[in-house]
Coordinates of C-alpha atoms in Angstrom, one line a residue:
M1 CA 0.1 0.0 -0.1
R2 CA 2.7 2.2 0.8
T3 CA 4.1 1.6 -2.7
F4 CA 0.9 2.6 -3.8
I5 CA 0.9 6.1 -2.3
V6 CA 4.5 6.8 -3.0
V7 CA 3.6 6.0 -6.7
V8 CA 0.7 8.2 -6.6
L9 CA 2.2 11.2 -4.8
S10 CA 5.2 11.2 -6.9
T11 CA 3.2 11.2 -10.2
L12 CA 1.2 13.6 -8.8
G13 CA 3.5 15.8 -7.2
G14 CA 6.0 15.8 -10.5
L15 CA 3.1 16.5 -13.0
V16 CA 2.2 19.5 -10.8
L17 CA 5.8 20.7 -10.2
L18 CA 6.3 20.4 -14.1
I19 CA 3.2 22.3 -14.9
G20 CA 3.9 25.1 -12.5
G21 CA 7.3 25.5 -13.5
A22 CA 6.6 25.2 -17.1
I23 CA 3.7 28.0 -16.7
A24 CA 6.6 30.1 -14.6
A25 CA 9.1 29.7 -17.5
L26 CA 6.6 30.6 -20.2
V27 CA 4.8 34.1 -18.5
G28 CA 7.8 35.2 -16.6
P29 CA 7.8 37.5 -14.0
D30 CA 5.8 39.9 -16.0
D31 CA 3.1 37.7 -16.2
T32 CA 2.8 37.8 -19.9
A33 CA 3.0 34.7 -22.4
S34 CA 3.7 35.9 -26.3
L35 CA 3.4 34.5 -29.2
P36 CA 6.2 35.0 -31.7
A37 CA 6.2 38.3 -33.9
G38 CA 4.4 38.2 -37.1
K39 CA 5.6 40.0 -40.1
I40 CA 3.3 43.2 -41.6
P41 CA 3.4 42.4 -45.5
A42 CA 2.4 45.8 -46.8
T43 CA 5.3 47.8 -48.0
S44 CA 4.1 50.8 -46.2
G45 CA 4.6 48.6 -42.7
V46 CA 1.4 50.2 -41.8
A47 CA -1.4 47.4 -40.2
I48 CA -4.9 47.5 -38.8
T49 CA -6.5 44.5 -37.2
S50 CA -9.8 43.1 -37.3
F51 CA -12.3 44.3 -34.8
D52 CA -13.6 40.7 -34.5
L53 CA -10.0 39.5 -34.2
F54 CA -10.1 38.6 -30.5
P55 CA -14.1 38.2 -29.5
V56 CA -13.3 37.2 -26.0
R57 CA -14.0 39.3 -23.0
D58 CA -11.9 39.1 -19.2
L59 CA -8.4 39.1 -20.7
T60 CA -5.7 41.1 -21.2
L61 CA -4.2 41.5 -24.5
H62 CA -0.5 42.3 -24.7
A63 CA 0.4 43.6 -28.1
T64 CA 4.1 44.4 -29.3
A65 CA 5.0 45.8 -32.8
T66 CA 8.7 47.0 -34.0
S67 CA 10.0 48.4 -37.0
Q68 CA 13.1 48.1 -38.9
G69 CA 13.2 51.6 -40.1
G70 CA 13.3 53.2 -36.2
P71 CA 10.5 54.6 -33.8
V72 CA 7.3 52.9 -34.3
F73 CA 3.6 53.6 -33.0
L74 CA 1.4 50.8 -31.6
G75 CA -2.1 52.2 -30.7
A76 CA -5.6 50.7 -29.7
A77 CA -9.0 52.3 -30.9
H78 CA -12.4 51.7 -31.6
P79 CA -12.5 50.2 -35.1
V80 CA -14.7 53.1 -36.5
D81 CA -12.1 55.6 -35.7
A82 CA -9.3 53.1 -36.6
R83 CA -10.4 52.3 -40.1
D84 CA -11.1 56.0 -41.2
Y85 CA -7.6 56.7 -39.6
V86 CA -5.8 54.7 -42.1
T87 CA -8.4 55.7 -45.3
G88 CA -6.0 56.0 -48.4
V89 CA -2.9 54.1 -47.1
N90 CA -1.6 51.3 -48.9
A91 CA -1.8 49.0 -45.4
S92 CA -2.4 45.3 -44.4
W93 CA -5.8 44.2 -42.9
V94 CA -5.0 41.4 -39.8
T95 CA -7.8 38.9 -39.8
G96 CA -6.1 36.2 -37.9
V97 CA -2.8 34.9 -36.4
D98 CA -2.0 31.4 -35.6
R99 CA 0.1 29.6 -32.8
S100 CA 3.1 30.2 -34.6
G101 CA 2.6 34.0 -34.6
T102 CA 2.0 34.2 -38.5
L103 CA -0.2 36.7 -39.5
A104 CA -3.1 36.2 -41.9
T105 CA -3.6 39.5 -43.7
D106 CA -5.7 41.1 -46.6
P107 CA -4.2 44.0 -48.4
I108 CA -5.8 47.6 -48.1
D109 CA -5.2 49.4 -51.3
G110 CA -4.3 53.2 -50.9
E111 CA -2.0 55.6 -52.6
L112 CA -0.5 56.9 -49.2
D113 CA 2.4 55.1 -47.2
A114 CA 1.3 56.6 -44.2
P115 CA -1.7 58.3 -42.4
E116 CA -2.1 62.0 -43.4
V117 CA -1.7 62.9 -39.6
D118 CA 0.7 62.0 -37.5
P119 CA -0.9 59.4 -34.8
T120 CA 0.8 60.6 -31.8
T121 CA -0.8 64.0 -32.1
T122 CA -4.6 62.5 -32.7
T123 CA -6.5 61.9 -29.3
F124 CA -9.0 59.0 -30.0
W125 CA -6.6 56.4 -28.8
S126 CA -7.7 54.4 -25.6
G127 CA -4.2 53.3 -25.4
S128 CA -1.1 53.8 -27.3
A129 CA 3.0 53.3 -27.1
S130 CA 5.6 54.7 -29.8
G131 CA 9.4 55.2 -29.8
D132 CA 12.5 53.5 -30.7
G133 CA 12.7 49.3 -30.3
A134 CA 9.9 47.5 -29.2
Q135 CA 6.7 49.3 -28.5
S136 CA 4.1 47.1 -26.5
L137 CA 0.3 47.8 -25.2
D138 CA -2.0 46.2 -22.8
V139 CA -5.6 46.3 -23.5
T140 CA -8.2 44.9 -21.1
L141 CA -10.9 42.9 -23.4
T142 CA -14.2 43.9 -22.0
G143 CA -16.4 42.4 -25.1
E144 CA -16.3 45.8 -27.1
P145 CA -14.7 45.7 -30.1
V146 CA -11.0 47.1 -30.1
T147 CA -8.5 47.6 -33.0
F148 CA -4.9 48.0 -33.0
V149 CA -3.0 50.0 -35.5
V150 CA 0.6 50.0 -36.4
V151 CA 2.8 52.9 -37.9
P152 CA 6.4 53.2 -38.6
L153 CA 7.3 56.5 -37.8
G154 CA 10.3 56.9 -39.7
G155 CA 8.8 56.3 -42.8
P156 CA 7.9 53.1 -44.7
A157 CA 9.5 50.0 -43.2
A158 CA 9.5 46.6 -42.5
T159 CA 7.4 46.2 -39.4
T160 CA 6.1 43.3 -37.3
L161 CA 3.2 42.6 -34.6
A162 CA 3.1 40.1 -31.9
F163 CA 0.0 39.3 -29.4
G164 CA 0.1 37.5 -26.1
A165 CA -1.6 37.4 -22.8
V166 CA -1.5 39.1 -19.5
V167 CA -2.3 37.0 -16.1
P168 CA -1.9 39.3 -13.4
G169 CA -0.2 37.4 -10.2
L170 CA 0.2 34.3 -12.6
F171 CA 3.8 33.9 -12.3
V172 CA 3.8 33.6 -8.6
L173 CA 0.8 31.6 -8.7
A174 CA 2.5 29.1 -11.0
L175 CA 5.6 29.1 -8.7
G176 CA 3.2 28.2 -5.9
V177 CA 1.9 25.4 -7.7
A178 CA 5.4 24.3 -8.6
G179 CA 6.0 24.2 -4.8
A180 CA 3.0 22.5 -4.1
G181 CA 4.2 19.7 -6.3
A182 CA 7.8 19.7 -4.9
V183 CA 5.7 19.3 -1.4
L184 CA 4.0 16.2 -3.1
V185 CA 7.6 15.0 -4.3
A186 CA 9.0 15.4 -1.0
A187 CA 5.9 13.4 0.9
A188 CA 6.2 10.8 -1.6
A189 CA 10.2 10.5 -0.6
L190 CA 9.1 10.7 3.3
V191 CA 6.8 8.0 3.1
R192 CA 9.3 5.5 1.3
R193 CA 12.0 6.3 4.0
R194 CA 9.6 5.6 6.7
G195 CA 8.4 2.3 5.0
R196 CA 12.3 1.1 5.2
R197 CA 12.7 2.0 8.7
R198 CA 9.6 0.2 9.9
T199 CA 10.7 -2.9 8.2
E200 CA 10.6 -6.2 10.6
P201 CA 14.1 -7.5 10.4
T202 CA 14.8 -11.1 9.7
P203 CA 16.0 -13.4 12.8
D204 CA 19.5 -15.1 12.8
P205 CA 19.3 -18.8 13.0
A206 CA 22.2 -18.7 15.3
D207 CA 20.0 -17.0 17.8
A208 CA 17.3 -19.4 18.0
D209 CA 17.8 -20.6 21.3
T210 CA 17.7 -17.1 22.6
E211 CA 14.3 -15.7 23.4
P212 CA 12.9 -13.5 21.0
E213 CA 12.8 -9.8 21.5
T214 CA 9.0 -8.8 21.5
F215 CA 7.3 -5.7 20.3
T216 CA 3.8 -4.6 19.4
A217 CA 3.0 -4.2 15.6
P218 CA 0.5 -0.9 14.9
E219 CA -2.7 -2.1 13.6
P220 CA -3.0 -2.1 9.9
E221 CA -5.2 0.3 8.0
P222 CA -8.4 -1.6 6.8
A223 CA -7.7 -2.7 2.9
E224 CA -9.5 0.0 1.5
A225 CA -9.1 2.7 4.0
A226 CA -5.9 3.8 2.7
P227 CA -7.2 4.3 -1.2
R228 CA -10.3 6.1 0.1
T229 CA -8.3 8.6 2.5
L230 CA -5.7 8.7 -0.6
R231 CA -8.4 9.9 -3.0
R232 CA -9.9 12.3 -0.3
R233 CA -6.8 14.1 -0.3
A234 CA -6.4 13.9 -3.9
L235 CA -9.6 15.6 -4.4
V236 CA -9.0 18.0 -1.8
L237 CA -5.6 19.0 -3.1
G238 CA -7.2 19.4 -6.5
A239 CA -10.2 21.2 -5.5
G240 CA -7.8 23.7 -3.4
L241 CA -5.9 24.4 -7.0
T242 CA -8.9 24.7 -8.9
V243 CA -10.3 27.4 -6.5
T244 CA -6.7 29.3 -6.2
L245 CA -6.8 29.3 -10.1
T246 CA -10.1 30.4 -10.5
A247 CA -10.1 32.8 -7.7
C248 CA -6.9 34.4 -8.7
V249 CA -7.4 34.6 -12.5
P250 CA -10.6 35.7 -14.4
V251 CA -11.4 32.9 -16.9
P252 CA -11.9 34.5 -20.5
S253 CA -15.2 34.0 -22.3
A254 CA -16.2 34.2 -25.7
V255 CA -18.4 36.7 -27.0
E256 CA -20.4 37.4 -30.1
P257 CA -18.9 40.0 -32.4
P258 CA -21.4 42.9 -34.1
E259 CA -21.8 42.5 -37.8
Q260 CA -20.5 46.0 -38.0
P261 CA -19.2 48.3 -35.0
V262 CA -21.1 51.1 -34.0
R263 CA -19.8 54.3 -32.6
I264 CA -21.5 57.0 -30.3
A265 CA -20.0 60.1 -31.6
A266 CA -18.8 61.2 -28.3
D267 CA -18.9 60.2 -24.7
A268 CA -19.5 62.4 -21.7
D269 CA -15.4 62.7 -21.6
E270 CA -15.0 63.4 -25.2
L271 CA -18.1 66.0 -25.3
D272 CA -16.3 67.8 -22.2
A273 CA -13.2 68.1 -24.5
A274 CA -14.8 68.9 -27.8
L275 CA -16.3 72.0 -26.3
A276 CA -13.2 72.7 -24.5
S277 CA -11.3 72.6 -27.7
Y278 CA -14.0 74.1 -29.8
S279 CA -13.6 77.2 -27.1
E280 CA -10.2 77.5 -27.6
R281 CA -10.1 77.6 -31.5
E282 CA -13.0 80.2 -31.5
S283 CA -11.0 82.3 -29.1
A284 CA -8.0 81.6 -31.3
A285 CA -9.7 82.5 -34.3
S286 CA -11.4 85.9 -32.9
Q287 CA -7.4 87.0 -32.3
V288 CA -6.9 86.4 -35.9
A289 CA -9.9 87.8 -37.1
A290 CA -9.2 90.9 -35.2
Q291 CA -6.5 91.3 -38.0
L292 CA -9.2 91.3 -40.4
D293 CA -8.3 87.8 -42.2
P294 CA -11.8 85.9 -42.8
G295 CA -9.6 82.6 -43.1
A296 CA -9.7 82.4 -39.3
W297 CA -12.7 80.7 -39.0
A298 CA -11.7 77.7 -41.0
D299 CA -10.4 75.9 -38.1
P300 CA -13.2 76.4 -35.4
D301 CA -16.5 76.3 -38.0
T302 CA -17.3 74.7 -41.2
D303 CA -20.4 74.8 -43.6
G304 CA -23.2 77.6 -42.8
R305 CA -21.5 78.8 -39.7
R306 CA -18.0 79.1 -41.4
A307 CA -19.7 81.1 -44.2
L308 CA -21.8 83.6 -41.6
M309 CA -18.4 84.5 -39.9
E310 CA -16.2 85.0 -42.6
Y311 CA -18.9 87.3 -44.6
R312 CA -18.9 89.1 -40.7
T313 CA -15.2 89.6 -41.0
K314 CA -15.0 90.4 -44.6
L315 CA -17.8 93.2 -43.7
D316 CA -15.4 94.3 -41.0
A317 CA -12.7 94.7 -43.5
A318 CA -14.7 96.5 -46.0
R319 CA -15.4 99.4 -43.1
D320 CA -11.8 98.9 -41.5
Q321 CA -13.2 98.2 -38.4
P322 CA -11.4 95.5 -36.7
P323 CA -13.4 93.8 -34.5
A324 CA -12.1 93.4 -30.7
P325 CA -11.0 89.9 -30.1
Y326 CA -12.4 87.7 -26.9
T327 CA -12.3 84.7 -24.7
V328 CA -15.2 82.6 -25.1
T329 CA -15.9 79.1 -23.1
Y330 CA -18.8 77.0 -24.0
S331 CA -20.3 74.7 -21.3
G332 CA -22.6 71.7 -21.9
L333 CA -26.2 71.8 -20.9
D334 CA -27.6 68.8 -22.9
A335 CA -26.8 67.0 -26.1
A336 CA -28.1 64.5 -28.2
V337 CA -25.4 62.1 -29.6
P338 CA -26.3 60.0 -32.1
Q339 CA -24.3 56.8 -33.0
F340 CA -22.7 55.9 -36.7
T341 CA -20.9 52.9 -38.3
S342 CA -18.5 55.5 -40.2
Y343 CA -17.6 59.2 -40.6
P344 CA -18.3 62.0 -40.8
M345 CA -20.4 62.3 -37.4
W346 CA -22.3 65.1 -35.5
F347 CA -24.1 65.9 -32.5
M348 CA -26.3 68.5 -31.1
A349 CA -25.7 70.6 -28.0
L350 CA -27.2 72.8 -26.0
V351 CA -24.6 75.2 -24.7
E352 CA -24.0 78.2 -22.1
S353 CA -21.6 80.6 -23.6
T354 CA -19.5 82.9 -21.5
T355 CA -17.6 85.8 -23.5
D356 CA -14.9 87.3 -21.5
G357 CA -16.6 86.5 -18.3
T358 CA -19.9 87.4 -19.1
P359 CA -22.4 84.8 -19.3
A360 CA -25.1 84.7 -22.5
E361 CA -28.7 85.5 -21.5
L362 CA -29.7 82.8 -23.9
P363 CA -28.3 79.2 -24.2
Q364 CA -27.4 78.2 -27.8
L365 CA -28.3 75.0 -29.8
R366 CA -25.4 73.9 -31.6
V367 CA -24.6 71.6 -34.2
F368 CA -21.0 69.9 -34.1
E369 CA -19.4 68.1 -37.0
R370 CA -16.4 65.7 -37.3
E371 CA -15.3 65.0 -40.9
R372 CA -12.3 62.3 -40.0
A373 CA -11.5 60.5 -36.8
A374 CA -8.2 62.8 -36.4
A375 CA -10.0 65.8 -37.6
P376 CA -11.4 68.3 -34.9
W377 CA -14.9 69.1 -33.8
R378 CA -16.2 71.9 -35.8
S379 CA -19.6 74.0 -35.1
S380 CA -21.9 74.1 -38.5
F381 CA -24.8 75.5 -36.8
A382 CA -25.5 77.9 -34.0
L383 CA -28.5 79.8 -32.8
D384 CA -29.8 81.5 -29.4
V385 CA -33.0 79.6 -28.3
P386 CA -35.7 80.1 -25.4
V387 CA -34.7 78.9 -22.0
D388 CA -36.3 75.7 -21.4
A389 CA -37.2 75.5 -25.0
V390 CA -35.2 72.7 -26.1
Q391 CA -35.2 69.1 -23.9
L392 CA -32.8 66.5 -26.0
P393 CA -32.9 62.9 -26.1
A394 CA -30.2 60.8 -24.3
P395 CA -26.9 59.9 -26.0
G396 CA -26.4 56.9 -28.2
S397 CA -29.4 55.0 -29.8
A398 CA -32.1 57.1 -28.3
S399 CA -30.6 60.2 -30.1
V400 CA -30.9 58.4 -33.6
A401 CA -34.4 59.3 -35.5
S402 CA -36.0 56.5 -37.5
P403 CA -36.5 56.6 -41.2
D404 CA -39.8 57.5 -40.6
Q405 CA -39.0 60.1 -38.4
V406 CA -36.1 61.6 -40.6
A407 CA -38.9 61.6 -43.5
A408 CA -41.0 63.7 -41.3
G409 CA -38.5 66.1 -40.3
L410 CA -37.5 66.5 -43.8
A411 CA -41.2 67.1 -44.7
A412 CA -41.4 70.1 -42.3
V413 CA -38.1 71.6 -43.4
E414 CA -39.6 71.6 -47.4
L415 CA -42.6 73.4 -45.8
V416 CA -40.3 76.3 -44.6
R417 CA -38.4 76.0 -47.5
S418 CA -41.7 76.6 -50.0
H419 CA -42.7 79.5 -48.0
L420 CA -39.1 81.1 -48.0
E421 CA -39.1 80.8 -52.0
T422 CA -42.4 81.8 -52.5
G423 CA -43.9 83.3 -50.0
A424 CA -46.8 80.8 -50.0
E425 CA -49.2 80.0 -46.9
V426 CA -48.1 76.6 -45.0
A427 CA -49.1 74.7 -42.0
V428 CA -46.1 75.9 -40.1
D429 CA -46.0 78.3 -37.1
L430 CA -43.2 80.5 -38.5
G431 CA -42.7 82.5 -35.7
E432 CA -40.1 85.3 -36.5
L433 CA -39.4 83.6 -39.6
G434 CA -42.7 85.0 -40.9
T435 CA -41.2 88.5 -41.6
F436 CA -38.1 87.1 -43.5
R437 CA -39.1 87.8 -47.2
E438 CA -40.6 91.5 -46.2
K439 CA -37.1 91.8 -44.5
V440 CA -34.9 90.5 -47.3
L441 CA -36.5 91.7 -50.3
G442 CA -37.3 95.3 -48.7
N443 CA -38.8 97.8 -50.7
D444 CA -39.8 97.2 -54.3
L445 CA -39.2 100.9 -55.3
E446 CA -43.2 100.9 -56.1
G447 CA -42.8 98.0 -58.2
R448 CA -40.2 98.8 -60.1
L449 CA -37.6 96.2 -58.4
R450 CA -39.4 92.9 -59.1
V451 CA -38.0 89.5 -58.5
T452 CA -37.1 87.6 -61.3
N453 CA -35.9 84.4 -59.8
A454 CA -35.9 82.9 -56.2
Q455 CA -34.2 79.9 -55.2
V456 CA -33.9 78.5 -51.6
T457 CA -31.9 75.0 -51.3
H458 CA -30.2 73.3 -48.4
F459 CA -27.0 74.6 -47.9
D460 CA -24.0 72.7 -49.1
G461 CA -23.6 69.2 -48.5
P462 CA -24.5 65.6 -49.9
E463 CA -27.1 65.1 -52.0
D464 CA -29.5 63.4 -49.2
P465 CA -29.5 66.6 -46.9
T466 CA -30.3 64.3 -43.7
A467 CA -26.9 62.5 -44.1
P468 CA -24.0 62.9 -41.9
G469 CA -22.3 66.1 -43.1
G470 CA -25.5 67.3 -44.4
P471 CA -27.3 70.4 -43.3
L472 CA -30.5 69.0 -41.7
Q473 CA -30.0 67.0 -38.6
V474 CA -33.1 65.4 -37.1
V475 CA -33.4 63.8 -33.5
P476 CA -36.3 62.3 -31.7
V477 CA -37.6 64.3 -28.4
D478 CA -40.5 63.6 -26.0
G479 CA -43.8 64.0 -28.3
G480 CA -42.2 64.6 -31.7
L481 CA -38.9 65.4 -33.1
L482 CA -36.1 68.5 -33.0
V483 CA -34.9 69.6 -36.2
T484 CA -32.0 72.0 -37.0
S485 CA -31.8 73.0 -40.8
A486 CA -29.6 75.5 -42.7
L487 CA -30.9 76.8 -46.2
S488 CA -29.3 79.1 -48.6
Y489 CA -31.4 81.5 -50.5
T490 CA -30.6 83.4 -53.8
F491 CA -33.1 86.2 -54.7
N492 CA -32.2 87.7 -58.3
R493 CA -34.3 91.0 -59.1
E494 CA -34.5 93.5 -61.8
M495 CA -35.1 97.1 -62.1
E496 CA -37.9 98.4 -64.5
T497 CA -36.3 99.9 -67.9
G498 CA -34.9 103.2 -67.6
W499 CA -34.4 102.9 -63.8
S500 CA -31.1 101.8 -62.0
V501 CA -30.6 100.6 -58.4
N502 CA -27.9 100.7 -56.0
L503 CA -26.8 99.4 -52.3
T504 CA -26.5 102.1 -50.0
D505 CA -24.3 100.1 -47.6
V506 CA -21.2 100.3 -49.6
A507 CA -19.4 97.8 -47.4
V508 CA -22.4 95.4 -48.3
A509 CA -21.8 96.4 -52.0
E510 CA -18.3 95.6 -51.7
V511 CA -18.2 92.4 -50.1
T512 CA -21.4 90.9 -52.4
G513 CA -19.3 92.4 -55.4
Q514 CA -22.6 94.7 -56.4
P515 CA -21.0 98.1 -56.3
G516 CA -22.5 101.2 -57.7
E517 CA -25.6 101.5 -59.8
R518 CA -27.1 98.5 -61.4
Q519 CA -29.8 97.2 -63.3
N520 CA -29.9 93.9 -61.3
L521 CA -29.3 93.1 -57.7
R522 CA -28.9 89.5 -56.3
T523 CA -29.0 88.8 -53.0
L524 CA -27.4 85.5 -51.4
G525 CA -27.7 84.7 -47.7
L526 CA -28.2 82.1 -45.1
V527 CA -31.2 81.0 -43.1
Q528 CA -30.9 78.6 -39.9
T529 CA -33.6 77.2 -38.2
V530 CA -34.8 75.5 -35.1
L531 CA -38.0 73.3 -36.0
L532 CA -40.1 71.5 -33.2
V533 CA -42.1 68.9 -35.0
P534 CA -45.0 67.5 -32.8
D535 CA -46.8 64.2 -33.3
G536 CA -50.1 64.8 -34.8
A537 CA -49.7 68.6 -35.0
A538 CA -48.3 71.6 -36.8
P539 CA -44.8 72.1 -37.2
R540 CA -43.5 75.2 -34.8
V541 CA -39.9 77.5 -35.6
L542 CA -38.4 77.6 -32.2
A543 CA -35.8 80.1 -33.1
A544 CA -34.5 81.4 -36.5
G545 CA -31.7 83.4 -38.2
W546 CA -30.6 84.8 -41.3
S547 CA -27.5 86.9 -42.8
L548 CA -26.3 88.0 -46.1
L549 CA -23.5 85.8 -47.3
A550 CA -20.5 86.7 -50.0
P551 CA -20.2 85.2 -53.1
R552 CA -18.2 82.0 -52.7
V553 CA -15.3 82.0 -55.0

């Protein structure tokens, strides 16, 4: 029986010692086990991993990148950001990795050898490492899709990418397991030694007449008791090791990757950062605009908002009246933040502005757009709105209008557009927009100045004005829809034969390219509206504003 116990203890202990030692040697003191590095085939050395490459959670992934050309960048980001970042770049799409570390890749065609923007200057990375030599990054997988990007910083170069796993405390645990195995082996040796000592000596025949020494042998354990005792101890040991392993090391579990990654335009931290960045860039633009440079507004603003601000600066320049620079900050009050599968993206924010320390009387409703992952958020729309007039939905899917809701919002804007263009009565509470035509067209000079052409269209953007990057945004709100819209208007007017007309504001005449006496006048401008479209009721204009614009060159 002792022989059986010795064999079991030796075998079990040796196996546990071997496993523990092997794991300790594999992971090392940094608790990381890695596959060999795989070569990235793209000549640029740029690579991006598929978002479903590691569909697990509760695992810390260890990635390492190298470049033969010098410094290298390794970053982890949301797949929508990462894919947009490498758009146009000749790169490798990593779709798998085998046990030897070899990467399975597909080519991404592109004319660029590197992304347009230095990866170290962008802010969308959830984690990154850059510099000379091997660069490593640990990312805890939570079940959400994640993508890695490799970019050689010294220009196109041969690069590699390797993956591994980090299990905190595994090295120490493995040493403990190896120690437990060593204890079992030592116990086997001890049992063998005690068995030899307790073996009864063989009597010498020469001492047959001598009265033998007597002793009392220990009661033997029942035949089945020892195996049962051994089994219990083995079970206790196995259960103890199992509990130790599962208690100290989270067990990764598989997750079902999405068919297509979806990214919310900006989370709470990104919203704060976007408003802070915009505040700084608008304040800086005001400093440049004070030098009568309309190009200042290209950094903070876009689309209709940029055209409006450029017109104001050109008007100041024509009047030789430099505006005073200012410092402004925007604080978020509420935000509707939809989710997208690609760029461009937008979000709608209700903000409070403070200019040179003075808070504004009314909140502003602004639309911010981001053309590319590496681009800043720019404002395309801004209007003061009445206090408590706007309640925005929660971020994410709640901020995404259904196709029917988008169609209803577009139909409401079409009613407004029709009225602005023709003056026809429409089933819309126009509010202050009801005086638009009167104020824009002004005096017809006793009928001598007549409109020969009127056109109101959606401001610049894609063919579908409701598409991302377009001039119309629709978000669901309690009891209906909230719609922001930017429309451009063009009115051509002609004087009666024998008569002429001129713009009395010389600066406006200069900026719009219509100086002196004229037979025709052309009026270009922008109309911004905030519409509430209640369920089962007529749309209502909550806020509106319009302005002349300079002709586009």
